[in-house]
Tab-separated table of C-alpha atoms in Angstrom:
chain	number	residue	atom	x	y	z
A	1225	UNK	CA	14.954	-37.188	2.110
A	1226	UNK	CA	14.554	-33.808	3.640
A	1227	UNK	CA	16.543	-32.299	0.408
A	1228	UNK	CA	14.212	-33.991	-2.004
A	1229	UNK	CA	11.226	-32.368	-0.331
A	1230	UNK	CA	12.616	-29.017	-0.352
A	1231	UNK	CA	13.708	-29.435	-4.022
A	1232	UNK	CA	10.176	-30.321	-4.995
A	1233	UNK	CA	8.817	-27.606	-3.083
A	1234	UNK	CA	11.013	-25.105	-4.787
A	1235	UNK	CA	10.154	-26.632	-8.214
A	1236	UNK	CA	6.485	-26.419	-7.679
A	1237	UNK	CA	6.311	-22.772	-6.786
A	1238	UNK	CA	7.034	-20.127	-9.556
A	1239	UNK	CA	10.607	-18.895	-9.638
A	1240	UNK	CA	11.377	-16.847	-6.692
A	1241	UNK	CA	12.639	-13.441	-6.817
A	1242	UNK	CA	16.275	-12.924	-5.923
A	1243	UNK	CA	16.711	-10.829	-2.872
A	1244	UNK	CA	20.354	-9.971	-3.720
A	1245	UNK	CA	23.338	-9.961	-1.906
A	1246	UNK	CA	23.507	-8.740	1.662
A	1247	UNK	CA	25.329	-5.454	2.701
A	1248	UNK	CA	25.893	-4.301	6.225
A	1249	UNK	CA	25.274	-0.496	6.718
A	1250	UNK	CA	27.226	1.542	9.092
A	1251	UNK	CA	26.075	5.230	9.916
A	1252	UNK	CA	28.079	8.082	11.268
A	1253	UNK	CA	25.592	10.368	13.236
A	1254	UNK	CA	27.445	13.611	13.380
A	1255	UNK	CA	30.912	14.906	12.619
A	1256	UNK	CA	33.636	13.297	14.610
A	1257	UNK	CA	31.373	10.516	15.721
A	1258	UNK	CA	32.383	6.892	15.024
A	1259	UNK	CA	30.638	4.860	12.193
A	1260	UNK	CA	28.286	2.499	14.022
A	1261	UNK	CA	26.456	-0.604	12.579
A	1262	UNK	CA	22.933	0.278	11.743
A	1263	UNK	CA	21.746	-2.900	9.920
A	1264	UNK	CA	21.595	-4.348	6.640
A	1265	UNK	CA	20.184	-4.149	3.127
A	1266	UNK	CA	20.035	-6.203	-0.037
A	1267	UNK	CA	21.363	-4.722	-3.257
A	1268	UNK	CA	22.736	-5.644	-6.626
A	1269	UNK	CA	25.850	-3.305	-6.561
A	1270	UNK	CA	27.747	-1.004	-4.078
A	1271	UNK	CA	25.992	2.003	-5.646
A	1272	UNK	CA	22.613	0.289	-5.172
A	1273	UNK	CA	23.525	-0.725	-1.543
A	1274	UNK	CA	24.408	3.019	-0.803
A	1275	UNK	CA	21.085	4.179	-2.045
A	1276	UNK	CA	19.047	1.598	-0.178
A	1277	UNK	CA	20.948	2.320	2.981
A	1278	UNK	CA	20.191	6.122	2.486
A	1279	UNK	CA	16.475	5.233	2.115
A	1280	UNK	CA	16.430	2.789	4.964
A	1281	UNK	CA	18.803	4.069	7.633
A	1282	UNK	CA	19.129	7.865	6.901
A	1283	UNK	CA	15.566	9.010	6.526
A	1284	UNK	CA	15.887	11.612	9.364
A	1285	UNK	CA	18.370	12.352	12.072
A	1286	UNK	CA	21.885	13.684	11.793
A	1287	UNK	CA	23.515	10.949	9.600
A	1288	UNK	CA	26.572	12.718	7.836
A	1289	UNK	CA	28.277	9.458	6.256
A	1290	UNK	CA	27.465	5.903	5.334
A	1291	UNK	CA	29.495	3.011	4.975
A	1292	UNK	CA	28.119	-0.236	3.010
A	1293	UNK	CA	30.180	-3.392	3.226
A	1294	UNK	CA	29.393	-6.829	1.683
A	1295	UNK	CA	28.299	-9.058	4.542
A	1296	UNK	CA	30.677	-11.712	3.330
A	1297	UNK	CA	33.511	-9.424	3.765
A	1298	UNK	CA	33.293	-9.065	7.466
A	1299	UNK	CA	35.306	-11.498	9.633
A	1300	UNK	CA	33.803	-11.732	13.081
A	1301	UNK	CA	35.076	-13.327	16.195
A	1302	UNK	CA	33.268	-16.439	17.336
A	1303	UNK	CA	31.374	-16.419	20.828
A	1304	UNK	CA	33.625	-19.415	21.617
A	1305	UNK	CA	36.710	-17.416	20.944
A	1306	UNK	CA	35.593	-14.773	23.572
A	1307	UNK	CA	37.630	-16.402	26.333
A	1308	UNK	CA	41.018	-16.604	24.704
A	1309	UNK	CA	40.614	-13.226	22.925
A	1310	UNK	CA	39.207	-11.099	25.731
A	1311	UNK	CA	39.607	-12.711	29.218
A	1312	UNK	CA	43.247	-11.927	29.768
A	1313	UNK	CA	42.241	-8.203	29.439
A	1314	UNK	CA	40.753	-8.558	32.881
A	1315	UNK	CA	43.915	-9.571	34.848
A	1316	UNK	CA	46.209	-6.873	33.420
A	1317	UNK	CA	45.541	-4.158	35.970
A	1318	UNK	CA	48.729	-2.432	35.026
A	1319	UNK	CA	47.181	-1.264	31.855
A	1320	UNK	CA	44.883	1.152	33.966
A	1321	UNK	CA	46.227	4.289	35.576
A	1322	UNK	CA	44.646	3.413	38.829
A	1323	UNK	CA	47.412	0.651	39.421
A	1324	UNK	CA	50.067	3.035	39.969
A	1325	UNK	CA	50.744	5.174	43.131
A	1326	UNK	CA	52.193	8.540	43.145
A	1327	UNK	CA	53.327	10.528	46.108
A	1328	UNK	CA	50.476	12.335	48.189
A	1329	UNK	CA	50.043	15.973	46.893
A	1330	UNK	CA	51.305	15.580	43.371
A	1331	UNK	CA	48.775	17.000	40.973
A	1332	UNK	CA	48.266	16.887	37.262
A	1333	UNK	CA	48.871	13.132	37.063
B	741	UNK	CA	15.097	-44.179	25.469
B	742	UNK	CA	18.750	-44.877	24.504
B	743	UNK	CA	19.202	-46.870	21.259
B	744	UNK	CA	22.798	-48.375	21.144
B	745	UNK	CA	22.856	-48.465	17.314
B	746	UNK	CA	22.789	-44.648	17.187
B	747	UNK	CA	25.594	-42.291	17.485
B	748	UNK	CA	25.497	-40.169	20.584
B	749	UNK	CA	24.317	-37.096	18.811
B	750	UNK	CA	21.273	-38.812	17.554
B	751	UNK	CA	20.222	-40.401	20.883
B	752	UNK	CA	16.963	-39.335	22.081
B	753	UNK	CA	17.965	-39.840	25.725
B	754	UNK	CA	21.526	-40.177	26.974
B	755	UNK	CA	24.557	-38.075	26.459
B	756	UNK	CA	23.336	-35.847	23.959
B	757	UNK	CA	20.313	-34.866	25.785
B	758	UNK	CA	22.318	-34.253	29.113
B	759	UNK	CA	24.724	-31.965	26.895
B	760	UNK	CA	21.646	-30.276	25.404
B	761	UNK	CA	20.187	-29.670	28.904
B	762	UNK	CA	23.308	-28.320	30.100
B	763	UNK	CA	23.588	-25.894	27.228
B	764	UNK	CA	20.076	-24.869	27.657
B	765	UNK	CA	20.638	-24.226	31.317
B	766	UNK	CA	23.854	-22.076	30.612
B	767	UNK	CA	21.645	-20.051	27.951
B	768	UNK	CA	18.789	-19.628	30.499
B	769	UNK	CA	21.278	-18.319	33.086
B	770	UNK	CA	22.627	-15.842	30.747
B	771	UNK	CA	19.119	-14.704	30.110
B	772	UNK	CA	18.417	-14.505	33.776
B	773	UNK	CA	21.279	-12.322	34.145
B	774	UNK	CA	20.004	-9.911	31.683
B	775	UNK	CA	22.586	-10.643	28.984
B	776	UNK	CA	21.909	-10.064	25.281
B	777	UNK	CA	21.922	-13.039	22.886
B	778	UNK	CA	23.580	-12.290	19.658
B	779	UNK	CA	23.055	-14.248	16.410
B	780	UNK	CA	26.342	-16.239	16.544
B	781	UNK	CA	25.643	-17.286	20.217
B	782	UNK	CA	24.327	-20.789	20.886
B	783	UNK	CA	20.453	-20.921	21.440
B	784	UNK	CA	17.925	-23.523	21.757
B	785	UNK	CA	16.147	-24.219	18.276
B	786	UNK	CA	12.946	-23.490	20.070
B	787	UNK	CA	14.058	-19.840	20.822
B	788	UNK	CA	15.425	-19.490	17.139
B	789	UNK	CA	11.958	-20.726	15.995
B	790	UNK	CA	9.695	-18.495	18.147
B	791	UNK	CA	11.875	-15.519	17.279
B	792	UNK	CA	11.708	-16.106	13.610
B	793	UNK	CA	7.884	-16.531	13.926
B	794	UNK	CA	7.453	-13.320	16.095
B	795	UNK	CA	9.889	-11.077	14.136
B	796	UNK	CA	8.765	-12.117	10.830
B	797	UNK	CA	5.038	-11.646	11.792
B	798	UNK	CA	6.019	-8.143	13.109
B	799	UNK	CA	7.928	-7.279	9.922
B	800	UNK	CA	4.764	-8.631	7.778
B	801	UNK	CA	2.655	-6.226	9.811
B	802	UNK	CA	4.694	-3.119	9.006
B	803	UNK	CA	4.506	-3.924	5.380
B	804	UNK	CA	0.827	-4.622	5.317
B	805	UNK	CA	0.283	-1.807	7.522
B	806	UNK	CA	1.193	0.475	4.689
B	807	UNK	CA	-1.734	-0.509	2.719
B	808	UNK	CA	-4.957	0.835	4.641
B	809	UNK	CA	-3.012	4.319	4.998
B	810	UNK	CA	-1.525	4.069	1.547
B	811	UNK	CA	-5.132	4.159	0.324
B	812	UNK	CA	-5.670	7.750	1.574
B	813	UNK	CA	-2.494	9.328	0.443
B	814	UNK	CA	-4.075	10.676	-2.735
B	815	UNK	CA	-7.250	11.917	-0.677
B	816	UNK	CA	-5.339	13.693	2.300
B	817	UNK	CA	-7.261	16.922	2.782
B	818	UNK	CA	-4.167	19.256	2.708
B	819	UNK	CA	-0.575	19.225	1.617
B	820	UNK	CA	0.570	19.183	5.124
B	821	UNK	CA	-1.226	16.037	6.111
B	822	UNK	CA	-0.342	14.481	2.737
B	823	UNK	CA	3.384	14.998	3.365
B	824	UNK	CA	2.902	13.616	6.896
B	825	UNK	CA	1.200	10.634	5.715
B	826	UNK	CA	3.770	9.865	2.914
B	827	UNK	CA	6.515	10.132	5.469
B	828	UNK	CA	4.680	7.794	7.839
B	829	UNK	CA	4.023	5.107	5.171
B	830	UNK	CA	7.686	5.392	4.046
B	831	UNK	CA	8.655	4.849	7.789
B	832	UNK	CA	6.445	1.746	7.880
B	833	UNK	CA	8.443	0.239	4.948
B	834	UNK	CA	11.549	1.120	6.595
B	835	UNK	CA	10.368	-0.643	9.856
B	836	UNK	CA	9.639	-3.789	8.027
B	837	UNK	CA	13.016	-3.911	6.467
B	838	UNK	CA	14.981	-3.333	9.810
B	839	UNK	CA	12.880	-6.202	11.345
B	840	UNK	CA	13.361	-8.430	8.239
B	841	UNK	CA	17.144	-7.758	8.455
B	842	UNK	CA	17.131	-8.634	12.236
B	843	UNK	CA	15.184	-11.948	11.360
B	844	UNK	CA	17.726	-12.735	8.803
B	845	UNK	CA	20.518	-12.924	11.287
B	846	UNK	CA	18.592	-16.183	12.707
B	847	UNK	CA	19.545	-17.797	9.536
B	848	UNK	CA	16.381	-17.343	7.378
B	849	UNK	CA	16.132	-15.782	4.039
B	850	UNK	CA	14.129	-12.568	3.518
B	851	UNK	CA	12.808	-14.220	0.179
B	852	UNK	CA	11.532	-17.030	2.230
B	853	UNK	CA	9.643	-14.847	4.535
B	854	UNK	CA	8.397	-12.452	1.754
B	855	UNK	CA	6.964	-15.674	0.158
B	856	UNK	CA	5.321	-16.766	3.294
B	857	UNK	CA	3.349	-13.583	3.344
B	858	UNK	CA	2.566	-13.485	-0.354
B	859	UNK	CA	1.262	-16.927	-0.335
B	860	UNK	CA	-0.847	-16.320	2.690
B	861	UNK	CA	0.988	-18.713	4.983
B	862	UNK	CA	2.306	-16.174	7.300
B	863	UNK	CA	0.256	-14.104	9.739
B	864	UNK	CA	0.421	-10.348	10.487
B	865	UNK	CA	-1.420	-8.096	12.760
B	866	UNK	CA	-5.141	-8.583	12.655
B	867	UNK	CA	-5.673	-4.726	12.863
B	868	UNK	CA	-4.657	-4.327	9.143
B	869	UNK	CA	-7.726	-6.478	8.093
B	870	UNK	CA	-10.135	-3.628	8.859
B	871	UNK	CA	-11.069	-1.129	6.191
B	872	UNK	CA	-10.288	2.791	6.423
B	873	UNK	CA	-13.650	4.116	5.457
B	874	UNK	CA	-13.013	7.870	6.096
B	875	UNK	CA	-10.367	10.399	6.458
B	876	UNK	CA	-10.865	10.213	10.076
B	877	UNK	CA	-9.793	6.666	10.250
B	878	UNK	CA	-6.171	7.733	9.341
B	879	UNK	CA	-5.969	9.957	12.404
B	880	UNK	CA	-7.313	7.354	14.642
B	881	UNK	CA	-4.870	4.670	13.170
B	882	UNK	CA	-2.038	6.814	14.231
B	883	UNK	CA	-3.395	7.450	17.705
B	884	UNK	CA	-4.667	3.866	18.427
B	885	UNK	CA	-2.815	1.432	16.252
B	886	UNK	CA	0.617	3.388	16.525
B	887	UNK	CA	-0.169	3.856	20.139
B	888	UNK	CA	-0.554	0.272	20.997
B	889	UNK	CA	2.494	-0.620	18.760
B	890	UNK	CA	4.437	1.620	20.863
B	891	UNK	CA	3.491	0.057	24.066
B	892	UNK	CA	4.292	-3.377	22.722
B	893	UNK	CA	7.632	-2.269	21.116
B	894	UNK	CA	8.968	-0.196	24.033
B	895	UNK	CA	8.656	-3.399	26.003
B	896	UNK	CA	10.511	-5.216	22.932
B	897	UNK	CA	13.282	-2.810	22.915
B	898	UNK	CA	14.524	-4.690	25.986
B	899	UNK	CA	14.107	-8.085	24.371
B	900	UNK	CA	16.896	-10.648	24.958
B	901	UNK	CA	17.661	-11.134	21.272
B	902	UNK	CA	19.967	-8.307	20.363
B	903	UNK	CA	19.070	-7.623	16.804
B	904	UNK	CA	15.321	-7.457	17.692
B	905	UNK	CA	15.850	-5.173	20.601
B	906	UNK	CA	18.181	-2.831	18.471
B	907	UNK	CA	15.579	-2.714	15.647
B	908	UNK	CA	12.778	-1.831	18.284
B	909	UNK	CA	14.932	1.063	19.720
B	910	UNK	CA	15.317	2.397	16.211
B	911	UNK	CA	11.646	1.989	15.442
B	912	UNK	CA	10.505	3.522	18.768
B	913	UNK	CA	12.560	6.661	18.144
B	914	UNK	CA	10.835	7.236	14.803
B	915	UNK	CA	7.200	6.065	15.712
B	916	UNK	CA	6.378	8.641	18.223
B	917	UNK	CA	5.718	10.951	15.547
B	918	UNK	CA	3.115	8.449	14.033
B	919	UNK	CA	1.196	8.643	17.181
B	920	UNK	CA	1.260	12.337	17.615
B	921	UNK	CA	0.352	13.250	14.127
B	922	UNK	CA	-2.754	10.868	14.352
B	923	UNK	CA	-3.733	12.437	17.829
B	924	UNK	CA	-3.303	16.013	16.266
B	925	UNK	CA	-5.544	15.030	13.214
B	926	UNK	CA	-8.126	13.525	15.675
B	927	UNK	CA	-8.068	16.616	17.878
B	928	UNK	CA	-8.619	18.921	14.817
B	929	UNK	CA	-11.551	16.830	13.558
B	930	UNK	CA	-12.946	16.593	17.158
B	931	UNK	CA	-12.918	20.334	17.483
B	932	UNK	CA	-14.176	21.001	14.011
B	933	UNK	CA	-17.722	21.169	12.749
B	934	UNK	CA	-20.419	18.842	14.222
B	935	UNK	CA	-20.130	16.509	11.023
B	936	UNK	CA	-16.227	16.335	11.644
B	937	UNK	CA	-16.777	15.365	15.195
B	938	UNK	CA	-19.368	12.693	14.098
B	939	UNK	CA	-16.895	11.383	11.514
B	940	UNK	CA	-14.120	11.016	14.188
B	941	UNK	CA	-16.283	9.629	16.719
B	942	UNK	CA	-17.562	6.982	14.369
B	943	UNK	CA	-13.914	6.112	13.524
B	944	UNK	CA	-13.025	5.790	17.150
B	945	UNK	CA	-16.079	3.435	17.626
B	946	UNK	CA	-14.927	1.314	14.853
B	947	UNK	CA	-11.137	1.145	15.716
B	948	UNK	CA	-11.286	0.832	19.645
B	949	UNK	CA	-11.869	-2.815	20.026
B	950	UNK	CA	-9.706	-4.164	17.268
B	951	UNK	CA	-6.916	-1.933	18.747
B	952	UNK	CA	-7.345	-3.720	21.968
B	953	UNK	CA	-7.162	-7.099	20.201
B	954	UNK	CA	-3.627	-6.148	18.844
B	955	UNK	CA	-2.139	-7.213	22.142
B	956	UNK	CA	-3.196	-10.678	21.330
B	957	UNK	CA	-5.021	-13.280	23.318
B	958	UNK	CA	-5.650	-12.978	26.912
B	959	UNK	CA	-2.995	-14.359	29.107
B	960	UNK	CA	-4.972	-17.525	29.972
B	961	UNK	CA	-5.349	-18.433	26.188
B	962	UNK	CA	-1.966	-17.279	24.990
B	963	UNK	CA	0.069	-20.452	24.433
B	964	UNK	CA	3.394	-18.805	23.567
B	965	UNK	CA	3.333	-16.053	26.326
B	966	UNK	CA	4.920	-17.998	29.304
B	967	UNK	CA	7.884	-19.327	27.309
B	968	UNK	CA	8.571	-15.891	25.487
B	969	UNK	CA	8.614	-14.312	28.988
B	970	UNK	CA	10.870	-16.917	30.437
B	971	UNK	CA	13.283	-16.122	27.641
B	972	UNK	CA	12.622	-12.477	28.130
B	973	UNK	CA	11.809	-11.940	24.586
B	974	UNK	CA	8.647	-10.385	25.981
B	975	UNK	CA	8.849	-8.761	29.444
B	976	UNK	CA	5.152	-8.205	30.070
B	977	UNK	CA	2.156	-10.270	29.312
B	978	UNK	CA	-0.519	-9.411	26.658
B	979	UNK	CA	-3.201	-8.363	29.303
B	980	UNK	CA	-0.623	-6.250	31.161
B	981	UNK	CA	0.253	-4.308	27.993
B	982	UNK	CA	-3.335	-3.937	26.878
B	983	UNK	CA	-4.231	-2.422	30.392
B	984	UNK	CA	-1.234	0.099	29.964
B	985	UNK	CA	-2.686	1.131	26.548
B	986	UNK	CA	-6.128	1.531	27.928
B	987	UNK	CA	-4.920	3.596	30.874
B	988	UNK	CA	-2.907	5.843	28.541
B	989	UNK	CA	-5.516	6.273	25.934
B	990	UNK	CA	-8.829	6.978	28.110
B	991	UNK	CA	-7.600	10.367	29.194
B	992	UNK	CA	-6.650	11.291	25.942
B	993	UNK	CA	-10.041	10.695	24.559
B	994	UNK	CA	-11.641	12.577	27.117
B	995	UNK	CA	-9.192	15.558	26.355
B	996	UNK	CA	-10.644	15.831	22.898
B	997	UNK	CA	-14.319	15.137	23.834
B	998	UNK	CA	-14.512	11.778	22.449
B	999	UNK	CA	-16.107	8.679	24.084
B	1000	UNK	CA	-14.800	5.117	23.708
B	1001	UNK	CA	-17.610	2.511	22.690
B	1002	UNK	CA	-17.411	0.550	26.003
B	1003	UNK	CA	-20.358	0.835	28.499
B	1004	UNK	CA	-18.324	-1.035	31.035
B	1005	UNK	CA	-15.347	1.175	31.010
B	1006	UNK	CA	-14.839	2.734	34.491
B	1007	UNK	CA	-12.002	3.933	36.694
B	1008	UNK	CA	-11.059	1.633	39.516
B	1009	UNK	CA	-9.779	3.772	42.393
B	1010	UNK	CA	-8.148	0.754	44.154
B	1011	UNK	CA	-5.926	-0.225	41.421
B	1012	UNK	CA	-5.560	2.923	39.483
B	1013	UNK	CA	-6.530	1.352	36.214
B	1014	UNK	CA	-9.458	1.806	33.680
B	1015	UNK	CA	-11.412	-1.406	33.642
B	1016	UNK	CA	-12.733	-2.448	30.324
B	1017	UNK	CA	-15.325	-4.868	29.174
B	1018	UNK	CA	-15.119	-8.321	27.461
B	1019	UNK	CA	-13.310	-8.415	24.272
B	1020	UNK	CA	-15.184	-10.402	21.417
B	1021	UNK	CA	-12.714	-12.980	21.096
B	1022	UNK	CA	-14.585	-14.789	18.276
B	1023	UNK	CA	-14.162	-11.679	16.158
B	1024	UNK	CA	-10.423	-11.845	16.869
B	1025	UNK	CA	-10.074	-15.453	15.870
B	1026	UNK	CA	-12.093	-15.009	12.672
B	1027	UNK	CA	-9.817	-12.076	11.675
B	1028	UNK	CA	-6.585	-13.819	12.288
B	1029	UNK	CA	-7.675	-17.120	10.631
B	1030	UNK	CA	-8.361	-15.068	7.419
B	1031	UNK	CA	-11.963	-14.089	7.672
B	1032	UNK	CA	-11.612	-10.332	8.488
B	1033	UNK	CA	-13.357	-7.686	6.432
B	1034	UNK	CA	-10.124	-7.012	4.430
B	1035	UNK	CA	-7.997	-10.126	4.540
B	1036	UNK	CA	-8.242	-11.006	0.902
B	1037	UNK	CA	-8.002	-7.449	-0.378
B	1038	UNK	CA	-4.806	-6.815	1.609
B	1039	UNK	CA	-3.025	-9.870	0.448
B	1040	UNK	CA	-4.348	-9.240	-3.208
B	1041	UNK	CA	-2.807	-5.531	-2.896
B	1042	UNK	CA	0.401	-6.625	-1.570
B	1043	UNK	CA	0.937	-9.465	-4.328
B	1044	UNK	CA	-0.012	-6.731	-6.839
B	1045	UNK	CA	2.648	-4.288	-5.578
B	1046	UNK	CA	5.021	-7.010	-5.548
B	1047	UNK	CA	4.416	-8.038	-9.064
B	1048	UNK	CA	4.231	-4.441	-10.274
B	1049	UNK	CA	7.682	-3.802	-8.749
B	1050	UNK	CA	9.065	-6.720	-10.612
B	1051	UNK	CA	10.344	-4.720	-13.471
B	1052	UNK	CA	12.483	-2.439	-10.985
B	1053	UNK	CA	14.078	-5.577	-9.611
B	1054	UNK	CA	14.871	-6.837	-13.090
B	1055	UNK	CA	16.125	-3.589	-14.342
B	1056	UNK	CA	18.516	-3.257	-11.143
B	1057	UNK	CA	19.696	-6.779	-11.774
B	1058	UNK	CA	20.240	-6.231	-15.500
B	1059	UNK	CA	22.280	-2.991	-14.791
B	1060	UNK	CA	24.339	-4.914	-12.109
B	1061	UNK	CA	24.892	-7.482	-14.846
B	1062	UNK	CA	25.933	-4.818	-17.383
B	1063	UNK	CA	28.330	-3.249	-15.018
B	1064	UNK	CA	29.965	-6.729	-14.151
B	1065	UNK	CA	30.238	-7.467	-17.981
B	1066	UNK	CA	31.763	-3.921	-18.515
B	1067	UNK	CA	34.229	-4.304	-15.709
B	1068	UNK	CA	35.353	-7.694	-16.904
B	1069	UNK	CA	35.825	-6.399	-20.665
B	1070	UNK	CA	37.969	-3.468	-19.453
């Protein structure tokens, strides 16, 4: 029922513009800095995505490099996996230097 | 309320609702702890709907906001002012895109949102339905309208929904120049010839009240506020933000010898606030329901821009199709 309604609405309106595929944009703000997620753009090709990313996310500031990645290519962990994936990290104190004792007075450790 | 013929997931009362209530409680506990909600996290449908409504209206406002200023690009009085205005209008387009992209993470298509704007179904900020009559309006818009937007967006940069908050941080960083260039232009005119001073005072007189209306209805008449504040989409109420804007702006007006068109405006020693007169809410409701001075003109201009740009979108698509064909032939 709801599908029929949606279908007839689409048919009644003029053909919609495609907004093209979604690409995720990562910017590097300065030499040696990591690429960080900035947002997304719609584009027809990788080249087009790069141009749009430049216009939208690098109008000013110190961006020195851009990555664009098709959104569908990103595999993300699910919030429900957060427990099994990340919780064990909390009870492994021996992964941190504070866990270890060294004799008093020893320096450069 | 329990119907034994329906599966548990469709029961109005009973298990499904109890489960739902538990999830809502867990969600609200996360928000109370100041955690950020991300697109893949579970959220109440109502939270998703409210955010889509609020964020898309915000994105539309950025896009429509280009129109009153765009009208003046070719008439800017100097190359410097023209460069600045071009950069500002381009920023507004970018800001619209940041927020559309944040809205899309909630599972809605940008195409659908754009369509709602073009068909007149979606709302956008009432301020952009007022005309820009003189060059002084452009300065006053930067000072008042961007100033008011910054007050609002600084709060939204702490919103509980991660993509919205991050878009706001990005926008706030860029928007400070918008306000400052406007104030510089206003100060220049205010210190100019008597005619220039009169022109900028007239612009201030026309934009002051509509700028105060930008913060939305008074708290007592704002149906969405309590819920949005409970979910920390907003941290402050409309009236609190409006007062913050007035307190910031009154001394700025005085510094450049301009008056604000409110005979009731006075400083209250006890609270430290500038108290202001009653807003004409009838005008506000007229403008948001489509009967402002420029509602029709703005939508017509937006539709024309969309249609005039169709060939660019077609060309990009044809080029992409050719590239794909070349690649498969090779």
